[in-house]
Amino acid sequence: MYRRQIAIGALAAFAAAALAVSFTTTAVAQKKLTPVRAAYVPVATWLPAWVAKDKGLFEKHGLDVTLTPTQNLSLLPGTVGKQFEFAASTPPDLIKAAAGGLDVVATAGQALETKHNQAMQLIVRKDSGIKGPQDLKGKAIAAPTLGAVMHVATLYWLKKNGVDPNSIRGVEVPFPNMGDQLKAGNVDAVEALVPFTFVLLAQGNVSLGDPMMAVGDEVLFPFWISSGAWARANRPVIKTWIDSLTEAKAWMDANPKETRDILAKYSRLPPAVVQKVPFPTYSFTIKPEQLGVWVDVLNELGQLSAPVDKAKLVVTAP
Amino acid sequence: MRRLFDNLRLLRTSLPPIRGLLPLVLLLVIWQMLQSGPSPYFPAPDQWWMAGLRLFHRNDLIGAFEATTLTFLGGLLLAILIGTAVGILIGVSAFAACALGPLLEFMRAIPPPATVPVFVLLIGYNETMKLTVVTLSALWPILLNTTAAARGIDPLLLDVARSFRLTTWDRIRRIIAPAVIPALLLGIRVALPLAIVVALLVEMLTSLPGIGAMMIRSQRNFQSAEVYALLVLVGLFGFVVNDVFAVIESIILRRWPPRTATTS
Amino acid sequence: MPSRLLPRLNLPGLLTLVIVVLAWELAIRGGSVQYEYLPAPSAIAVGMAELIRSGQLAADTLHTLRSVLLGWTAAMVIGVTLGLWLGSSPLVRRYSLATIEMLRPMPGIAFVPVALLLFGFSLETELMVIILPALWPVLINTMGGVMGIHARLFEVGRTFRLPRGEIIRKLLLPAALPAILVGARISMTLALVLAVVAEMVGNPNGLGYAIVREQQALQPEKMFADVVAIGVLGIVLNSALVSAVAAFFPAASGRLREAG
């Protein structure tokens, strides 16, 4: 009596499985060059990789690089070793992923936040009456991603200045919307990044400074991660990756005008903004100490679920 | 006394039996047996339990659960009120269907994640914004079902009602309600999980307090056991909500039984 | 039940749309609403024209359309099959309904990390996010449709000594059709929403990703043009489905009368 029904059920399950299997990806064509797949988010920080790709510098070093834009850095640690060899990341993302048991490591540097070249600003309305960290107690702060590097830095800065980070109400606002949210009074302060800081300051808002400086000067900001297993087996490839980016940086210094054209092509920002975007302080090597600073910050804020050994966070060029 | 027994029997027959959880339990047991060590993506179910307890002891689980529940209930209630009113209007009046149709179709087609930034801007980061987005998403199944049912009402019936000079209230009670209520219940049934999902989605996108925000936080901290624990909680919540609704539905359907399919 | 929300040449409907758009334009021109993020309809139209000229809009729309159709078809096949099965068998229903009620409210977006792990940033991830939630309206409606008319039809089937496969094909399916079609319509809308969500977080392609891309590129006019394109795509998909049903439904209802 029920055998037929079970057969129908099995058929349905089979149909579902067949559908899932039939959507398989096409294999990547193999060449003499070492194929490397890298993921980034379309912001100016990753410019050297775009330049290296556009100017054939990767190929010159024996790499066949595919660059894929993605929406959000925070999901990338789960994709290295499978879909990507290199992925863009930031210190808290990598450290939390490692604490969560993922086999991910930092393989190459990208940019540093320094006293003389600050990419981040914490910005408030001019009429808000907020003059410093102590005025932010209990306020709403807009972060691009809660739990990510800029919000961690802000919370740490508040804590160092005697303000309880738990009193802060954090909401997520994409950079381009921060100005409107500040204006509408929905948030009291925004964690902004260049070039968005220019727009915000030009609208008459004021900056409370760069919270990242509370973590340190020349502090590690964005960098490249890979899967641990892949990185340990492919140190020479990591070296050519770093060499390509270093050469791209030299090319950028020599060709400022064409560099802006490449920036416009990949970021699709309006021309006026493209001309104004300042470049970060690039540094393509990476050391465990640079991540150790962030491990301490996360520990201090109680954001780590398991102890993390900074020495195991980095596998880079020999 | 007899009435009470009747109601109890009704309760029992209108609920899906607990043994229906068998496939899910089997799956979890197999999962537990296959997954021995810790895993960053597929942790064993016993670890979900531990993670759930940790979340509970951190004291913010109850508050988050409350926030999500309130948004869900409020949004659903508004969706039912608006969906029924507009649905009947469109179903009964051809002109209203023409005038509002394209606008409603357009609004329906715009996904909630795309509307969140606009509502945030116009309303702010608060409960009202969450409520608006949930209401607008849960509205459509209710509206569609109500419209279809109201349109199915024989115009002759309404003419007869008019010639008998029935009051508006009587017309609603005797003609519109019996035709619309079964369809309305079907619409709510579809809208229930939708309202839960969208409430979670809004919380995920804005990090406003709630289970959704907790889920995304756990996800970003790579605490997958916590994510699964929260998913189970959401599943249980949906299950209970559904059961409660099934009881309400069977009580209402006893008063207004659905008409046979041949009338459509 | 062939509901036609979009009859040909709908003047009052167009007028309502025009009034809403004009009010929006005036609110911004008049200065009562002034946000960078909220452009006037005229600015959105200019952004739309640019996207059309560059061919970007066509490419993005095509990707989203393909994902929606693939995901929706899969959800329909699985949903109708399981719905027929559950609807016609009380035993299967007893041993699985509670599981379904448990799984239904789980948000598809929460599975994105697992989908990314299994499939990466790809169409497969997008389809997984679409199919899982889009399945339920079809399944529930099909089941409800079959259960609603079941008992009497079986008697008819038995009287004519029809084999079980025939009963499903000739009696159950046509009788459940109105309910299935309502499910199909809800599922189609849901599939579009889910495709956009998936493209915003899991698969960098299509109109959903275009929203993120234009937002990051500081082009709110183009971003809203993409939102409008999603709305238009939704209307086109929905009216295509409704007219397909209108062309197909009379036969189904005829069979329905014969069977009843």
mmCIF file of C-alpha atoms in Angstrom, chain A residues 37-43 46 66-90 92-98 102-105 145 148 222-228 241, chain B residues 41 219-222, chain C residues 112-122 200-204 209 216:
data_model
loop_
_atom_site.group_PDB
_atom_site.id
_atom_site.type_symbol
_atom_site.label_atom_id
_atom_site.label_comp_id
_atom_site.label_asym_id
_atom_site.label_seq_id
_atom_site.Cartn_x
_atom_site.Cartn_y
_atom_site.Cartn_z
ATOM 1 C CA ARG A 37 42.533 32.881 -7.558
ATOM 2 C CA ALA A 38 42.102 35.894 -5.309
ATOM 3 C CA ALA A 39 39.054 37.599 -3.769
ATOM 4 C CA TYR A 40 38.783 41.269 -2.854
ATOM 5 C CA VAL A 41 36.150 43.916 -2.136
ATOM 6 C CA PRO A 42 36.018 46.771 -4.653
ATOM 7 C CA VAL A 43 37.660 49.516 -2.556
ATOM 8 C CA TRP A 46 43.388 46.591 -3.092
ATOM 9 C CA THR A 66 41.911 35.565 -11.476
ATOM 10 C CA LEU A 67 40.544 38.424 -9.362
ATOM 11 C CA THR A 68 36.991 38.093 -8.044
ATOM 12 C CA PRO A 69 35.140 40.966 -6.388
ATOM 13 C CA THR A 70 33.012 39.903 -3.397
ATOM 14 C CA GLN A 71 30.504 41.743 -1.218
ATOM 15 C CA ASN A 72 31.874 41.472 2.286
ATOM 16 C CA LEU A 73 35.208 40.535 3.793
ATOM 17 C CA SER A 74 33.724 38.750 6.781
ATOM 18 C CA LEU A 75 32.723 35.585 4.907
ATOM 19 C CA LEU A 76 36.032 35.183 3.059
ATOM 20 C CA PRO A 77 38.014 33.160 5.660
ATOM 21 C CA GLY A 78 35.688 30.227 4.930
ATOM 22 C CA THR A 79 36.498 30.233 1.215
ATOM 23 C CA VAL A 80 40.299 30.113 1.153
ATOM 24 C CA GLY A 81 41.776 26.781 0.195
ATOM 25 C CA LYS A 82 38.642 25.886 -1.741
ATOM 26 C CA GLN A 83 37.587 28.687 -4.053
ATOM 27 C CA PHE A 84 40.467 31.112 -3.515
ATOM 28 C CA GLU A 85 44.187 30.908 -2.853
ATOM 29 C CA PHE A 86 44.328 34.489 -1.562
ATOM 30 C CA ALA A 87 41.533 36.514 0.018
ATOM 31 C CA ALA A 88 41.366 40.011 1.447
ATOM 32 C CA SER A 89 40.956 40.155 5.220
ATOM 33 C CA THR A 90 41.502 42.208 8.369
ATOM 34 C CA PRO A 92 39.891 40.504 13.773
ATOM 35 C CA ASP A 93 38.386 38.443 10.921
ATOM 36 C CA LEU A 94 41.476 36.224 10.684
ATOM 37 C CA ILE A 95 42.003 35.924 14.449
ATOM 38 C CA LYS A 96 38.371 35.065 15.161
ATOM 39 C CA ALA A 97 38.360 32.539 12.315
ATOM 40 C CA ALA A 98 41.481 30.908 13.796
ATOM 41 C CA LEU A 102 39.471 27.361 10.732
ATOM 42 C CA ASP A 103 42.815 26.604 9.117
ATOM 43 C CA VAL A 104 43.577 30.114 7.865
ATOM 44 C CA VAL A 105 46.792 32.139 8.013
ATOM 45 C CA THR A 145 30.527 45.730 10.061
ATOM 46 C CA ALA A 148 35.206 43.877 12.269
ATOM 47 C CA PRO A 222 44.054 44.951 5.646
ATOM 48 C CA PHE A 223 46.137 42.033 4.349
ATOM 49 C CA TRP A 224 45.925 38.738 2.427
ATOM 50 C CA ILE A 225 44.990 35.386 3.915
ATOM 51 C CA SER A 226 45.213 31.820 2.598
ATOM 52 C CA SER A 227 44.410 28.377 3.881
ATOM 53 C CA GLY A 228 47.142 27.095 6.225
ATOM 54 C CA TRP A 241 52.615 37.199 -5.044
ATOM 55 C CA TYR B 41 31.250 24.340 9.998
ATOM 56 C CA GLN B 219 28.600 33.593 12.272
ATOM 57 C CA ARG B 220 31.180 36.368 11.980
ATOM 58 C CA ASN B 221 32.963 35.100 15.085
ATOM 59 C CA PHE B 222 33.035 31.655 13.466
ATOM 60 C CA VAL C 112 24.993 31.139 3.397
ATOM 61 C CA PRO C 113 28.241 30.296 5.261
ATOM 62 C CA VAL C 114 27.639 26.563 4.849
ATOM 63 C CA ALA C 115 26.642 27.059 1.200
ATOM 64 C CA LEU C 116 29.794 29.129 0.652
ATOM 65 C CA LEU C 117 31.851 26.349 2.186
ATOM 66 C CA LEU C 118 30.267 23.756 -0.107
ATOM 67 C CA PHE C 119 30.000 25.771 -3.325
ATOM 68 C CA GLY C 120 31.997 29.008 -2.890
ATOM 69 C CA PHE C 121 30.810 32.343 -4.272
ATOM 70 C CA SER C 122 28.822 30.817 -7.101
ATOM 71 C CA MET C 200 23.958 40.591 -2.166
ATOM 72 C CA VAL C 201 25.842 38.219 0.120
ATOM 73 C CA GLY C 202 26.838 35.010 -1.642
ATOM 74 C CA ASN C 203 27.160 35.255 -5.419
ATOM 75 C CA PRO C 204 28.722 38.437 -6.812
ATOM 76 C CA TYR C 209 25.221 42.388 -6.532
ATOM 77 C CA GLN C 216 30.021 51.096 -3.012
#
